[in-house]
Amino acid sequence: AEYMGICDWTSLDALPDAVIRAVEADTYWCLTRILDSLHLNYTNDQVGIQHMQHLLEELLQRMDPALVEFLAEKGVSLAAVSFRWMNCILMREFNLQQIARIWDTYFSQPDWVTFHVYVCAVLFVHFSKTIRALPDLSDVMLFVQALPVASWGETELETLLSQAFVAFEQFNDARKH
């Protein structure tokens, strides 16, 4: 308990062995939980990513049908546009500090992979007006791969995660999204 607060140690060597073992055990548990959740993403057919993309499409049909219609009219595949978000778990869209905050929320969820899809859906809804103003597929692809979120702070991230939680509670147990 005395080692749980902020400390002045500059080296892990200064930590007692019991603390090191506890940190190693917690780190191992977190890593195995992440890998267990993602193993279907990295099979030949990438079934896990396909499932996430299908869920995203169902959610957007309910949350923002105008965006789904726009993408279809422009010949934009939601699967193609969202692949990087699903594959990299938004690592490339947000900076490290933002990702640490987002992932902290993810890993506190019993089904963090599904919650991630809800975060992606809320991102699409948030930027829907901007996306629908883009002229073609290449502009949509460029936009979603360079979201204007670099200046987002705690307030914007909390709003994103809160909206995703509300959508998750509203739609996740629904018979058909």
PDB file of N, CA and C in Angstrom, residues 53 56-57 60-61 65-83 85 124 128 130-145:
ATOM      1  N   GLN A  53     -16.785  -4.404 -38.456  1.00  0.00           N
ATOM      2  CA  GLN A  53     -17.258  -3.562 -39.554  1.00  0.00           C
ATOM      3  C   GLN A  53     -18.762  -3.744 -39.795  1.00  0.00           C
ATOM      4  N   LEU A  56     -20.528  -1.924 -37.061  1.00  0.00           N
ATOM      5  CA  LEU A  56     -20.448  -0.483 -37.314  1.00  0.00           C
ATOM      6  C   LEU A  56     -21.491  -0.052 -38.349  1.00  0.00           C
ATOM      7  N   GLU A  57     -21.609  -0.812 -39.409  1.00  0.00           N
ATOM      8  CA  GLU A  57     -22.594  -0.475 -40.443  1.00  0.00           C
ATOM      9  C   GLU A  57     -24.013  -0.512 -39.881  1.00  0.00           C
ATOM     10  N   LEU A  60     -24.488   2.597 -37.650  1.00  0.00           N
ATOM     11  CA  LEU A  60     -24.625   3.839 -38.409  1.00  0.00           C
ATOM     12  C   LEU A  60     -25.959   3.903 -39.150  1.00  0.00           C
ATOM     13  N   GLN A  61     -26.502   2.751 -39.544  1.00  0.00           N
ATOM     14  CA  GLN A  61     -27.839   2.737 -40.145  1.00  0.00           C
ATOM     15  C   GLN A  61     -28.862   3.314 -39.167  1.00  0.00           C
ATOM     16  N   PRO A  65     -28.397   7.532 -40.666  1.00  0.00           N
ATOM     17  CA  PRO A  65     -28.695   6.967 -41.985  1.00  0.00           C
ATOM     18  C   PRO A  65     -28.303   7.889 -43.138  1.00  0.00           C
ATOM     19  N   ALA A  66     -28.305   9.209 -42.919  1.00  0.00           N
ATOM     20  CA  ALA A  66     -27.898  10.141 -43.984  1.00  0.00           C
ATOM     21  C   ALA A  66     -26.435   9.932 -44.367  1.00  0.00           C
ATOM     22  N   LEU A  67     -25.595   9.648 -43.389  1.00  0.00           N
ATOM     23  CA  LEU A  67     -24.181   9.392 -43.680  1.00  0.00           C
ATOM     24  C   LEU A  67     -24.028   8.097 -44.462  1.00  0.00           C
ATOM     25  N   VAL A  68     -24.737   7.051 -44.050  1.00  0.00           N
ATOM     26  CA  VAL A  68     -24.665   5.769 -44.743  1.00  0.00           C
ATOM     27  C   VAL A  68     -25.132   5.930 -46.191  1.00  0.00           C
ATOM     28  N   GLU A  69     -26.214   6.681 -46.388  1.00  0.00           N
ATOM     29  CA  GLU A  69     -26.718   6.926 -47.741  1.00  0.00           C
ATOM     30  C   GLU A  69     -25.692   7.709 -48.568  1.00  0.00           C
ATOM     31  N   PHE A  70     -25.088   8.732 -47.970  1.00  0.00           N
ATOM     32  CA  PHE A  70     -24.067   9.520 -48.672  1.00  0.00           C
ATOM     33  C   PHE A  70     -22.905   8.639 -49.108  1.00  0.00           C
ATOM     34  N   LEU A  71     -22.411   7.812 -48.190  1.00  0.00           N
ATOM     35  CA  LEU A  71     -21.284   6.936 -48.515  1.00  0.00           C
ATOM     36  C   LEU A  71     -21.647   5.990 -49.655  1.00  0.00           C
ATOM     37  N   ALA A  72     -22.858   5.449 -49.627  1.00  0.00           N
ATOM     38  CA  ALA A  72     -23.306   4.540 -50.684  1.00  0.00           C
ATOM     39  C   ALA A  72     -23.389   5.269 -52.023  1.00  0.00           C
ATOM     40  N   GLU A  73     -23.932   6.488 -52.017  1.00  0.00           N
ATOM     41  CA  GLU A  73     -24.035   7.278 -53.251  1.00  0.00           C
ATOM     42  C   GLU A  73     -22.668   7.585 -53.850  1.00  0.00           C
ATOM     43  N   LYS A  74     -21.683   7.799 -52.988  1.00  0.00           N
ATOM     44  CA  LYS A  74     -20.332   8.124 -53.456  1.00  0.00           C
ATOM     45  C   LYS A  74     -19.519   6.869 -53.767  1.00  0.00           C
ATOM     46  N   GLY A  75     -20.108   5.698 -53.519  1.00  0.00           N
ATOM     47  CA  GLY A  75     -19.389   4.456 -53.771  1.00  0.00           C
ATOM     48  C   GLY A  75     -18.317   4.161 -52.745  1.00  0.00           C
ATOM     49  N   VAL A  76     -18.502   4.708 -51.546  1.00  0.00           N
ATOM     50  CA  VAL A  76     -17.529   4.534 -50.469  1.00  0.00           C
ATOM     51  C   VAL A  76     -17.928   3.326 -49.631  1.00  0.00           C
ATOM     52  N   SER A  77     -17.048   2.360 -49.545  1.00  0.00           N
ATOM     53  CA  SER A  77     -17.288   1.185 -48.715  1.00  0.00           C
ATOM     54  C   SER A  77     -16.958   1.516 -47.260  1.00  0.00           C
ATOM     55  N   LEU A  78     -17.933   1.357 -46.396  1.00  0.00           N
ATOM     56  CA  LEU A  78     -17.694   1.606 -44.973  1.00  0.00           C
ATOM     57  C   LEU A  78     -16.600   0.681 -44.452  1.00  0.00           C
ATOM     58  N   ALA A  79     -16.555  -0.533 -44.975  1.00  0.00           N
ATOM     59  CA  ALA A  79     -15.509  -1.480 -44.563  1.00  0.00           C
ATOM     60  C   ALA A  79     -14.118  -0.936 -44.910  1.00  0.00           C
ATOM     61  N   ALA A  80     -13.978  -0.368 -46.105  1.00  0.00           N
ATOM     62  CA  ALA A  80     -12.678   0.168 -46.517  1.00  0.00           C
ATOM     63  C   ALA A  80     -12.297   1.396 -45.694  1.00  0.00           C
ATOM     64  N   VAL A  81     -13.287   2.247 -45.447  1.00  0.00           N
ATOM     65  CA  VAL A  81     -13.033   3.479 -44.708  1.00  0.00           C
ATOM     66  C   VAL A  81     -12.698   3.192 -43.243  1.00  0.00           C
ATOM     67  N   SER A  82     -13.324   2.175 -42.670  1.00  0.00           N
ATOM     68  CA  SER A  82     -13.152   1.911 -41.236  1.00  0.00           C
ATOM     69  C   SER A  82     -12.083   0.869 -40.920  1.00  0.00           C
ATOM     70  N   PHE A  83     -11.499   0.236 -41.928  1.00  0.00           N
ATOM     71  CA  PHE A  83     -10.563  -0.862 -41.681  1.00  0.00           C
ATOM     72  C   PHE A  83      -9.428  -0.449 -40.747  1.00  0.00           C
ATOM     73  N   TRP A  85      -9.300   1.945 -38.571  1.00  0.00           N
ATOM     74  CA  TRP A  85      -9.797   2.200 -37.222  1.00  0.00           C
ATOM     75  C   TRP A  85      -9.965   0.890 -36.454  1.00  0.00           C
ATOM     76  N   PHE A 124     -17.822   8.749 -36.380  1.00  0.00           N
ATOM     77  CA  PHE A 124     -18.452   8.996 -37.683  1.00  0.00           C
ATOM     78  C   PHE A 124     -19.595   9.994 -37.551  1.00  0.00           C
ATOM     79  N   SER A 128     -19.924  13.617 -39.272  1.00  0.00           N
ATOM     80  CA  SER A 128     -20.826  13.320 -40.383  1.00  0.00           C
ATOM     81  C   SER A 128     -21.018  14.511 -41.318  1.00  0.00           C
ATOM     82  N   THR A 130     -19.140  17.073 -41.906  1.00  0.00           N
ATOM     83  CA  THR A 130     -17.905  17.323 -42.659  1.00  0.00           C
ATOM     84  C   THR A 130     -17.706  16.271 -43.735  1.00  0.00           C
ATOM     85  N   ILE A 131     -17.906  15.005 -43.377  1.00  0.00           N
ATOM     86  CA  ILE A 131     -17.732  13.909 -44.340  1.00  0.00           C
ATOM     87  C   ILE A 131     -18.716  14.064 -45.495  1.00  0.00           C
ATOM     88  N   ARG A 132     -19.969  14.398 -45.185  1.00  0.00           N
ATOM     89  CA  ARG A 132     -20.986  14.522 -46.234  1.00  0.00           C
ATOM     90  C   ARG A 132     -20.737  15.714 -47.155  1.00  0.00           C
ATOM     91  N   ALA A 133     -19.862  16.622 -46.760  1.00  0.00           N
ATOM     92  CA  ALA A 133     -19.518  17.760 -47.617  1.00  0.00           C
ATOM     93  C   ALA A 133     -18.340  17.445 -48.540  1.00  0.00           C
ATOM     94  N   LEU A 134     -17.720  16.290 -48.359  1.00  0.00           N
ATOM     95  CA  LEU A 134     -16.565  15.930 -49.183  1.00  0.00           C
ATOM     96  C   LEU A 134     -17.021  15.425 -50.546  1.00  0.00           C
ATOM     97  N   PRO A 135     -16.258  15.756 -51.599  1.00  0.00           N
ATOM     98  CA  PRO A 135     -16.733  15.456 -52.950  1.00  0.00           C
ATOM     99  C   PRO A 135     -16.621  14.004 -53.407  1.00  0.00           C
ATOM    100  N   ASP A 136     -15.640  13.246 -52.917  1.00  0.00           N
ATOM    101  CA  ASP A 136     -15.495  11.893 -53.466  1.00  0.00           C
ATOM    102  C   ASP A 136     -14.781  10.960 -52.493  1.00  0.00           C
ATOM    103  N   LEU A 137     -14.631   9.719 -52.950  1.00  0.00           N
ATOM    104  CA  LEU A 137     -14.040   8.650 -52.141  1.00  0.00           C
ATOM    105  C   LEU A 137     -12.659   9.017 -51.612  1.00  0.00           C
ATOM    106  N   SER A 138     -11.809   9.538 -52.455  1.00  0.00           N
ATOM    107  CA  SER A 138     -10.439   9.823 -52.007  1.00  0.00           C
ATOM    108  C   SER A 138     -10.425  10.872 -50.903  1.00  0.00           C
ATOM    109  N   ASP A 139     -11.288  11.866 -50.995  1.00  0.00           N
ATOM    110  CA  ASP A 139     -11.352  12.882 -49.937  1.00  0.00           C
ATOM    111  C   ASP A 139     -11.871  12.302 -48.628  1.00  0.00           C
ATOM    112  N   VAL A 140     -12.856  11.404 -48.725  1.00  0.00           N
ATOM    113  CA  VAL A 140     -13.382  10.747 -47.525  1.00  0.00           C
ATOM    114  C   VAL A 140     -12.278   9.917 -46.874  1.00  0.00           C
ATOM    115  N   MET A 141     -11.566   9.140 -47.680  1.00  0.00           N
ATOM    116  CA  MET A 141     -10.479   8.304 -47.152  1.00  0.00           C
ATOM    117  C   MET A 141      -9.418   9.160 -46.476  1.00  0.00           C
ATOM    118  N   LEU A 142      -9.014  10.237 -47.129  1.00  0.00           N
ATOM    119  CA  LEU A 142      -7.992  11.118 -46.552  1.00  0.00           C
ATOM    120  C   LEU A 142      -8.476  11.741 -45.246  1.00  0.00           C
ATOM    121  N   PHE A 143      -9.741  12.129 -45.209  1.00  0.00           N
ATOM    122  CA  PHE A 143     -10.271  12.751 -43.995  1.00  0.00           C
ATOM    123  C   PHE A 143     -10.287  11.781 -42.826  1.00  0.00           C
ATOM    124  N   VAL A 144     -10.824  10.570 -43.024  1.00  0.00           N
ATOM    125  CA  VAL A 144     -10.934   9.641 -41.898  1.00  0.00           C
ATOM    126  C   VAL A 144      -9.571   9.115 -41.456  1.00  0.00           C
ATOM    127  N   GLN A 145      -8.562   9.242 -42.309  1.00  0.00           N
ATOM    128  CA  GLN A 145      -7.216   8.825 -41.911  1.00  0.00           C
ATOM    129  C   GLN A 145      -6.421   9.962 -41.290  1.00  0.00           C
TER     130      GLN A 145
END
